[in-house]
Amino acid sequence: MEMQGLKRSSQSNRSGYAILMLLVVVAIGLIIYWMDINALFGNLPKSVDPKSSHEVLPWEKKDSLLSRGQEANTDLSEGQPVIDRDIFIEASVEQSNTTGDFIVTISPDGKVAGSWYADYNKGTNPRMNYVMNAKFKGNVDPGAVFFDENGEDPTKLFFIAKGEIAILASNFDGGGIQNSNQQIWVTGWLDPDYKAEGEMTLITGRNSYQTFNWKSTPKSNKALKGLL
């Protein structure tokens, strides 16, 4: 009986030790994961002496981006565009030369949602093809004030969103194909006449990013049902 008790105790100790080691491994893995995330996204550059709100990098406005469950501020200042119905923005994207595939909707509750799809060759003598597919969500921030070389313009309504973008890059020369998923920030300014423009910023690595400029098309603010 004593030997059986010692055997069970030994097995219990080994089981407990195995569970403890598993917990240690998981904890180390989580620490390494968060260290990698901070190394990749924790040291993003800052804008230097921006001459316009369009030059301010989106993560410098991260305080405007609300967490899930928080309600957006919908107390608009005098002159800002009234959002008493869904506002749809269809835009062209300068760097990809795409039109109409960038869509944003702003709801009366101040929430923002959008998407971007693009399939384009880069450059006049293209060697690469890119297929981009992004979705993002965010909110308006009526308290942010637009500025440029002409001064401040409090009639513009700022919005900010964040999400992910899937990128399929094809190399024409070597035939290689690369898949990647990146973080994407979207910022924009809505005029009282509901025209808008802003930036999409892709975080491509530690201390590196790529910016796409977008501008609303004449079709904006129409009921683009089913696109979002």
PDB file of C-alpha atoms in Angstrom:
ATOM      1  CA  MET A   1       0.000   0.000   0.000  1.00  0.00           C
ATOM      2  CA  GLU A   2       2.824   2.360   0.884  1.00  0.00           C
ATOM      3  CA  MET A   3       4.539   1.658  -2.431  1.00  0.00           C
ATOM      4  CA  GLN A   4       1.300   2.355  -4.324  1.00  0.00           C
ATOM      5  CA  GLY A   5       0.885   5.642  -2.450  1.00  0.00           C
ATOM      6  CA  LEU A   6       4.434   6.665  -3.318  1.00  0.00           C
ATOM      7  CA  LYS A   7       3.832   5.736  -6.963  1.00  0.00           C
ATOM      8  CA  ARG A   8       0.663   7.820  -7.163  1.00  0.00           C
ATOM      9  CA  SER A   9       2.442  10.717  -5.469  1.00  0.00           C
ATOM     10  CA  SER A  10       5.302  10.470  -7.967  1.00  0.00           C
ATOM     11  CA  GLN A  11       2.890  10.453 -10.913  1.00  0.00           C
ATOM     12  CA  SER A  12       1.017  13.423  -9.463  1.00  0.00           C
ATOM     13  CA  ASN A  13       4.273  15.344  -9.027  1.00  0.00           C
ATOM     14  CA  ARG A  14       5.316  14.624 -12.617  1.00  0.00           C
ATOM     15  CA  SER A  15       1.881  15.731 -13.878  1.00  0.00           C
ATOM     16  CA  GLY A  16       2.053  18.926 -11.838  1.00  0.00           C
ATOM     17  CA  TYR A  17       5.581  19.603 -13.083  1.00  0.00           C
ATOM     18  CA  ALA A  18       4.501  19.086 -16.699  1.00  0.00           C
ATOM     19  CA  ILE A  19       1.593  21.526 -16.285  1.00  0.00           C
ATOM     20  CA  LEU A  20       3.932  24.065 -14.659  1.00  0.00           C
ATOM     21  CA  MET A  21       6.442  23.775 -17.516  1.00  0.00           C
ATOM     22  CA  LEU A  22       3.618  24.173 -20.059  1.00  0.00           C
ATOM     23  CA  LEU A  23       2.482  27.365 -18.326  1.00  0.00           C
ATOM     24  CA  VAL A  24       6.066  28.667 -18.339  1.00  0.00           C
ATOM     25  CA  VAL A  25       6.411  27.973 -22.066  1.00  0.00           C
ATOM     26  CA  VAL A  26       3.100  29.723 -22.809  1.00  0.00           C
ATOM     27  CA  ALA A  27       4.121  32.733 -20.703  1.00  0.00           C
ATOM     28  CA  ILE A  28       7.483  32.999 -22.483  1.00  0.00           C
ATOM     29  CA  GLY A  29       5.717  32.741 -25.841  1.00  0.00           C
ATOM     30  CA  LEU A  30       3.343  35.572 -24.928  1.00  0.00           C
ATOM     31  CA  ILE A  31       6.236  37.769 -23.770  1.00  0.00           C
ATOM     32  CA  ILE A  32       8.134  37.174 -27.024  1.00  0.00           C
ATOM     33  CA  TYR A  33       4.965  37.856 -29.040  1.00  0.00           C
ATOM     34  CA  TRP A  34       4.332  41.194 -27.367  1.00  0.00           C
ATOM     35  CA  MET A  35       8.026  42.126 -27.638  1.00  0.00           C
ATOM     36  CA  ASP A  36       7.847  41.444 -31.379  1.00  0.00           C
ATOM     37  CA  ILE A  37       4.671  43.518 -31.722  1.00  0.00           C
ATOM     38  CA  ASN A  38       6.203  46.430 -29.838  1.00  0.00           C
ATOM     39  CA  ALA A  39       9.388  46.159 -31.867  1.00  0.00           C
ATOM     40  CA  LEU A  40       7.390  46.269 -35.073  1.00  0.00           C
ATOM     41  CA  PHE A  41       4.840  48.950 -34.209  1.00  0.00           C
ATOM     42  CA  GLY A  42       6.187  50.667 -31.101  1.00  0.00           C
ATOM     43  CA  ASN A  43       8.722  52.985 -32.734  1.00  0.00           C
ATOM     44  CA  LEU A  44       6.794  54.507 -35.595  1.00  0.00           C
ATOM     45  CA  PRO A  45       8.165  57.880 -36.743  1.00  0.00           C
ATOM     46  CA  LYS A  46       6.567  61.236 -36.049  1.00  0.00           C
ATOM     47  CA  SER A  47       5.828  64.011 -38.502  1.00  0.00           C
ATOM     48  CA  VAL A  48       8.363  66.830 -38.489  1.00  0.00           C
ATOM     49  CA  ASP A  49       6.980  70.372 -38.632  1.00  0.00           C
ATOM     50  CA  PRO A  50       3.812  69.476 -40.592  1.00  0.00           C
ATOM     51  CA  LYS A  51       2.487  72.338 -42.725  1.00  0.00           C
ATOM     52  CA  SER A  52      -0.957  70.752 -43.021  1.00  0.00           C
ATOM     53  CA  SER A  53      -3.201  68.343 -41.163  1.00  0.00           C
ATOM     54  CA  HIS A  54      -2.694  65.987 -44.113  1.00  0.00           C
ATOM     55  CA  GLU A  55       0.980  65.689 -43.121  1.00  0.00           C
ATOM     56  CA  VAL A  56       0.222  64.573 -39.559  1.00  0.00           C
ATOM     57  CA  LEU A  57       0.729  60.816 -39.288  1.00  0.00           C
ATOM     58  CA  PRO A  58      -2.370  58.869 -38.187  1.00  0.00           C
ATOM     59  CA  TRP A  59      -0.886  57.249 -35.070  1.00  0.00           C
ATOM     60  CA  GLU A  60      -0.202  60.773 -33.816  1.00  0.00           C
ATOM     61  CA  LYS A  61      -4.001  61.179 -33.775  1.00  0.00           C
ATOM     62  CA  LYS A  62      -4.641  57.834 -32.059  1.00  0.00           C
ATOM     63  CA  ASP A  63      -6.356  59.566 -29.124  1.00  0.00           C
ATOM     64  CA  SER A  64      -9.180  60.433 -31.544  1.00  0.00           C
ATOM     65  CA  LEU A  65      -9.786  56.733 -32.263  1.00  0.00           C
ATOM     66  CA  LEU A  66     -12.255  55.296 -29.776  1.00  0.00           C
ATOM     67  CA  SER A  67     -12.140  51.815 -28.306  1.00  0.00           C
ATOM     68  CA  ARG A  68     -14.912  49.309 -29.012  1.00  0.00           C
ATOM     69  CA  GLY A  69     -18.024  50.162 -27.041  1.00  0.00           C
ATOM     70  CA  GLN A  70     -17.219  53.854 -26.659  1.00  0.00           C
ATOM     71  CA  GLU A  71     -19.661  56.336 -28.152  1.00  0.00           C
ATOM     72  CA  ALA A  72     -18.432  58.907 -30.634  1.00  0.00           C
ATOM     73  CA  ASN A  73     -18.793  62.626 -30.016  1.00  0.00           C
ATOM     74  CA  THR A  74     -21.517  63.905 -32.343  1.00  0.00           C
ATOM     75  CA  ASP A  75     -21.638  67.469 -30.995  1.00  0.00           C
ATOM     76  CA  LEU A  76     -20.679  69.266 -34.178  1.00  0.00           C
ATOM     77  CA  SER A  77     -19.320  72.782 -34.246  1.00  0.00           C
ATOM     78  CA  GLU A  78     -20.998  75.527 -36.234  1.00  0.00           C
ATOM     79  CA  GLY A  79     -20.296  75.132 -39.940  1.00  0.00           C
ATOM     80  CA  GLN A  80     -19.315  71.450 -39.805  1.00  0.00           C
ATOM     81  CA  PRO A  81     -21.235  69.068 -42.103  1.00  0.00           C
ATOM     82  CA  VAL A  82     -24.445  67.770 -40.539  1.00  0.00           C
ATOM     83  CA  ILE A  83     -24.572  63.971 -40.281  1.00  0.00           C
ATOM     84  CA  ASP A  84     -28.306  63.332 -39.917  1.00  0.00           C
ATOM     85  CA  ARG A  85     -28.227  60.371 -42.312  1.00  0.00           C
ATOM     86  CA  ASP A  86     -25.609  57.955 -43.634  1.00  0.00           C
ATOM     87  CA  ILE A  87     -22.965  59.811 -45.612  1.00  0.00           C
ATOM     88  CA  PHE A  88     -21.294  57.732 -48.329  1.00  0.00           C
ATOM     89  CA  ILE A  89     -17.889  58.659 -49.702  1.00  0.00           C
ATOM     90  CA  GLU A  90     -16.557  57.100 -52.896  1.00  0.00           C
ATOM     91  CA  ALA A  91     -12.967  58.064 -53.629  1.00  0.00           C
ATOM     92  CA  SER A  92     -10.113  57.789 -56.087  1.00  0.00           C
ATOM     93  CA  VAL A  93      -6.706  56.680 -54.801  1.00  0.00           C
ATOM     94  CA  GLU A  94      -3.788  58.561 -56.309  1.00  0.00           C
ATOM     95  CA  GLN A  95      -0.920  56.073 -55.942  1.00  0.00           C
ATOM     96  CA  SER A  96      -2.853  53.090 -57.304  1.00  0.00           C
ATOM     97  CA  ASN A  97      -4.740  55.117 -59.936  1.00  0.00           C
ATOM     98  CA  THR A  98      -7.981  53.422 -58.868  1.00  0.00           C
ATOM     99  CA  THR A  99     -11.392  55.095 -58.759  1.00  0.00           C
ATOM    100  CA  GLY A 100     -14.540  54.082 -56.936  1.00  0.00           C
ATOM    101  CA  ASP A 101     -13.096  51.104 -55.056  1.00  0.00           C
ATOM    102  CA  PHE A 102     -12.416  53.141 -51.918  1.00  0.00           C
ATOM    103  CA  ILE A 103     -15.664  53.474 -49.939  1.00  0.00           C
ATOM    104  CA  VAL A 104     -16.374  55.093 -46.562  1.00  0.00           C
ATOM    105  CA  THR A 105     -19.669  55.520 -44.731  1.00  0.00           C
ATOM    106  CA  ILE A 106     -20.249  57.895 -41.817  1.00  0.00           C
ATOM    107  CA  SER A 107     -23.319  57.197 -39.690  1.00  0.00           C
ATOM    108  CA  PRO A 108     -25.336  59.700 -37.618  1.00  0.00           C
ATOM    109  CA  ASP A 109     -23.955  58.065 -34.448  1.00  0.00           C
ATOM    110  CA  GLY A 110     -20.455  59.107 -35.516  1.00  0.00           C
ATOM    111  CA  LYS A 111     -19.266  55.643 -36.494  1.00  0.00           C
ATOM    112  CA  VAL A 112     -17.124  55.169 -39.594  1.00  0.00           C
ATOM    113  CA  ALA A 113     -16.686  52.003 -41.694  1.00  0.00           C
ATOM    114  CA  GLY A 114     -15.055  51.449 -45.034  1.00  0.00           C
ATOM    115  CA  SER A 115     -13.245  49.237 -47.482  1.00  0.00           C
ATOM    116  CA  TRP A 116     -10.766  49.434 -50.329  1.00  0.00           C
ATOM    117  CA  TYR A 117     -10.132  47.001 -53.157  1.00  0.00           C
ATOM    118  CA  ALA A 118      -7.532  47.549 -55.848  1.00  0.00           C
ATOM    119  CA  ASP A 119      -5.859  45.466 -58.560  1.00  0.00           C
ATOM    120  CA  TYR A 120      -3.159  47.453 -60.327  1.00  0.00           C
ATOM    121  CA  ASN A 121       0.292  47.370 -61.902  1.00  0.00           C
ATOM    122  CA  LYS A 122       2.874  49.685 -60.395  1.00  0.00           C
ATOM    123  CA  GLY A 123       4.730  52.215 -62.553  1.00  0.00           C
ATOM    124  CA  THR A 124       4.792  53.127 -66.244  1.00  0.00           C
ATOM    125  CA  ASN A 125       6.934  50.078 -67.032  1.00  0.00           C
ATOM    126  CA  PRO A 126       5.376  47.751 -64.462  1.00  0.00           C
ATOM    127  CA  ARG A 127       7.297  44.895 -62.902  1.00  0.00           C
ATOM    128  CA  MET A 128       4.856  44.293 -60.066  1.00  0.00           C
ATOM    129  CA  ASN A 129       1.120  43.752 -59.699  1.00  0.00           C
ATOM    130  CA  TYR A 130      -0.674  44.436 -56.432  1.00  0.00           C
ATOM    131  CA  VAL A 131      -4.058  43.225 -55.255  1.00  0.00           C
ATOM    132  CA  MET A 132      -5.189  45.122 -52.159  1.00  0.00           C
ATOM    133  CA  ASN A 133      -8.206  44.273 -50.001  1.00  0.00           C
ATOM    134  CA  ALA A 134      -8.787  46.364 -46.872  1.00  0.00           C
ATOM    135  CA  LYS A 135     -11.514  46.887 -44.288  1.00  0.00           C
ATOM    136  CA  PHE A 136     -11.450  49.453 -41.495  1.00  0.00           C
ATOM    137  CA  LYS A 137     -13.633  50.988 -38.762  1.00  0.00           C
ATOM    138  CA  GLY A 138     -13.462  54.129 -36.677  1.00  0.00           C
ATOM    139  CA  ASN A 139     -15.260  57.322 -35.750  1.00  0.00           C
ATOM    140  CA  VAL A 140     -15.514  61.061 -36.252  1.00  0.00           C
ATOM    141  CA  ASP A 141     -13.854  63.586 -33.947  1.00  0.00           C
ATOM    142  CA  PRO A 142     -15.509  67.018 -34.209  1.00  0.00           C
ATOM    143  CA  GLY A 143     -12.957  68.462 -31.778  1.00  0.00           C
ATOM    144  CA  ALA A 144     -10.040  68.084 -34.208  1.00  0.00           C
ATOM    145  CA  VAL A 145      -9.333  71.287 -36.148  1.00  0.00           C
ATOM    146  CA  PHE A 146      -7.905  71.270 -39.660  1.00  0.00           C
ATOM    147  CA  PHE A 147      -4.920  73.494 -40.461  1.00  0.00           C
ATOM    148  CA  ASP A 148      -2.773  74.301 -43.482  1.00  0.00           C
ATOM    149  CA  GLU A 149      -0.714  77.213 -44.822  1.00  0.00           C
ATOM    150  CA  ASN A 150      -3.867  79.365 -44.850  1.00  0.00           C
ATOM    151  CA  GLY A 151      -4.560  78.814 -41.166  1.00  0.00           C
ATOM    152  CA  GLU A 152      -7.234  76.825 -39.334  1.00  0.00           C
ATOM    153  CA  ASP A 153     -10.556  75.678 -40.788  1.00  0.00           C
ATOM    154  CA  PRO A 154     -12.956  74.497 -38.055  1.00  0.00           C
ATOM    155  CA  THR A 155     -15.695  73.658 -40.600  1.00  0.00           C
ATOM    156  CA  LYS A 156     -13.984  70.435 -41.695  1.00  0.00           C
ATOM    157  CA  LEU A 157     -14.991  67.261 -39.841  1.00  0.00           C
ATOM    158  CA  PHE A 158     -12.175  64.852 -38.997  1.00  0.00           C
ATOM    159  CA  PHE A 159     -12.528  61.077 -38.972  1.00  0.00           C
ATOM    160  CA  ILE A 160     -10.106  58.278 -38.247  1.00  0.00           C
ATOM    161  CA  ALA A 161     -10.288  54.505 -38.710  1.00  0.00           C
ATOM    162  CA  LYS A 162      -8.088  51.454 -38.376  1.00  0.00           C
ATOM    163  CA  GLY A 163      -8.125  47.938 -39.796  1.00  0.00           C
ATOM    164  CA  GLU A 164      -6.248  45.352 -41.805  1.00  0.00           C
ATOM    165  CA  ILE A 165      -5.270  45.028 -45.428  1.00  0.00           C
ATOM    166  CA  ALA A 166      -4.431  41.822 -47.310  1.00  0.00           C
ATOM    167  CA  ILE A 167      -1.836  42.291 -50.045  1.00  0.00           C
ATOM    168  CA  LEU A 168      -1.035  39.914 -52.897  1.00  0.00           C
ATOM    169  CA  ALA A 169       2.128  41.049 -54.719  1.00  0.00           C
ATOM    170  CA  SER A 170       3.147  39.384 -57.987  1.00  0.00           C
ATOM    171  CA  ASN A 171       6.584  39.832 -59.555  1.00  0.00           C
ATOM    172  CA  PHE A 172       6.452  39.808 -63.367  1.00  0.00           C
ATOM    173  CA  ASP A 173      10.188  39.051 -63.746  1.00  0.00           C
ATOM    174  CA  GLY A 174      10.646  36.108 -61.439  1.00  0.00           C
ATOM    175  CA  GLY A 175       7.043  35.011 -61.283  1.00  0.00           C
ATOM    176  CA  GLY A 176       7.066  35.034 -57.495  1.00  0.00           C
ATOM    177  CA  ILE A 177       3.926  35.745 -55.471  1.00  0.00           C
ATOM    178  CA  GLN A 178       3.922  37.074 -51.925  1.00  0.00           C
ATOM    179  CA  ASN A 179       1.005  37.298 -49.481  1.00  0.00           C
ATOM    180  CA  SER A 180       0.992  39.627 -46.501  1.00  0.00           C
ATOM    181  CA  ASN A 181      -1.396  41.182 -43.998  1.00  0.00           C
ATOM    182  CA  GLN A 182      -0.686  44.640 -42.709  1.00  0.00           C
ATOM    183  CA  GLN A 183      -2.205  47.169 -40.364  1.00  0.00           C
ATOM    184  CA  ILE A 184      -3.919  50.113 -42.056  1.00  0.00           C
ATOM    185  CA  TRP A 185      -4.909  53.554 -40.780  1.00  0.00           C
ATOM    186  CA  VAL A 186      -7.366  55.818 -42.600  1.00  0.00           C
ATOM    187  CA  THR A 187      -7.816  59.524 -41.869  1.00  0.00           C
ATOM    188  CA  GLY A 188      -9.933  62.100 -43.648  1.00  0.00           C
ATOM    189  CA  TRP A 189     -11.536  65.530 -43.534  1.00  0.00           C
ATOM    190  CA  LEU A 190     -15.157  66.054 -44.612  1.00  0.00           C
ATOM    191  CA  ASP A 191     -16.100  69.501 -45.952  1.00  0.00           C
ATOM    192  CA  PRO A 192     -19.463  71.198 -45.308  1.00  0.00           C
ATOM    193  CA  ASP A 193     -20.408  70.319 -48.927  1.00  0.00           C
ATOM    194  CA  TYR A 194     -19.569  66.649 -48.141  1.00  0.00           C
ATOM    195  CA  LYS A 195     -16.484  66.498 -50.324  1.00  0.00           C
ATOM    196  CA  ALA A 196     -13.622  64.753 -48.596  1.00  0.00           C
ATOM    197  CA  GLU A 197      -9.970  63.840 -48.867  1.00  0.00           C
ATOM    198  CA  GLY A 198      -7.397  62.134 -46.714  1.00  0.00           C
ATOM    199  CA  GLU A 199      -4.786  59.442 -46.386  1.00  0.00           C
ATOM    200  CA  MET A 200      -4.498  55.677 -46.077  1.00  0.00           C
ATOM    201  CA  THR A 201      -1.341  54.592 -44.283  1.00  0.00           C
ATOM    202  CA  LEU A 202      -0.006  51.039 -44.365  1.00  0.00           C
ATOM    203  CA  ILE A 203       2.471  49.965 -41.680  1.00  0.00           C
ATOM    204  CA  THR A 204       5.003  47.921 -43.622  1.00  0.00           C
ATOM    205  CA  GLY A 205       7.527  47.204 -40.869  1.00  0.00           C
ATOM    206  CA  ARG A 206       9.528  48.656 -38.032  1.00  0.00           C
ATOM    207  CA  ASN A 207       9.843  52.404 -38.603  1.00  0.00           C
ATOM    208  CA  SER A 208       8.406  52.069 -42.119  1.00  0.00           C
ATOM    209  CA  TYR A 209       5.062  52.878 -43.683  1.00  0.00           C
ATOM    210  CA  GLN A 210       3.462  53.701 -47.031  1.00  0.00           C
ATOM    211  CA  THR A 211       0.893  56.433 -47.592  1.00  0.00           C
ATOM    212  CA  PHE A 212      -1.877  56.481 -50.191  1.00  0.00           C
ATOM    213  CA  ASN A 213      -3.739  59.748 -50.841  1.00  0.00           C
ATOM    214  CA  TRP A 214      -7.460  59.557 -51.543  1.00  0.00           C
ATOM    215  CA  LYS A 215     -10.018  62.121 -52.705  1.00  0.00           C
ATOM    216  CA  SER A 216     -13.800  61.839 -53.032  1.00  0.00           C
ATOM    217  CA  THR A 217     -15.323  61.546 -56.483  1.00  0.00           C
ATOM    218  CA  PRO A 218     -18.462  63.322 -57.780  1.00  0.00           C
ATOM    219  CA  LYS A 219     -20.416  60.113 -57.058  1.00  0.00           C
ATOM    220  CA  SER A 220     -19.831  60.449 -53.334  1.00  0.00           C
ATOM    221  CA  ASN A 221     -22.736  60.668 -50.911  1.00  0.00           C
ATOM    222  CA  LYS A 222     -25.013  58.589 -53.115  1.00  0.00           C
ATOM    223  CA  ALA A 223     -26.739  55.520 -51.694  1.00  0.00           C
ATOM    224  CA  LEU A 224     -24.135  52.918 -52.593  1.00  0.00           C
ATOM    225  CA  LYS A 225     -26.130  50.025 -51.178  1.00  0.00           C
ATOM    226  CA  GLY A 226     -24.491  46.677 -50.668  1.00  0.00           C
ATOM    227  CA  LEU A 227     -20.911  47.915 -51.018  1.00  0.00           C
ATOM    228  CA  LEU A 228     -20.219  48.024 -47.309  1.00  0.00           C
TER     229      LEU A 228
END
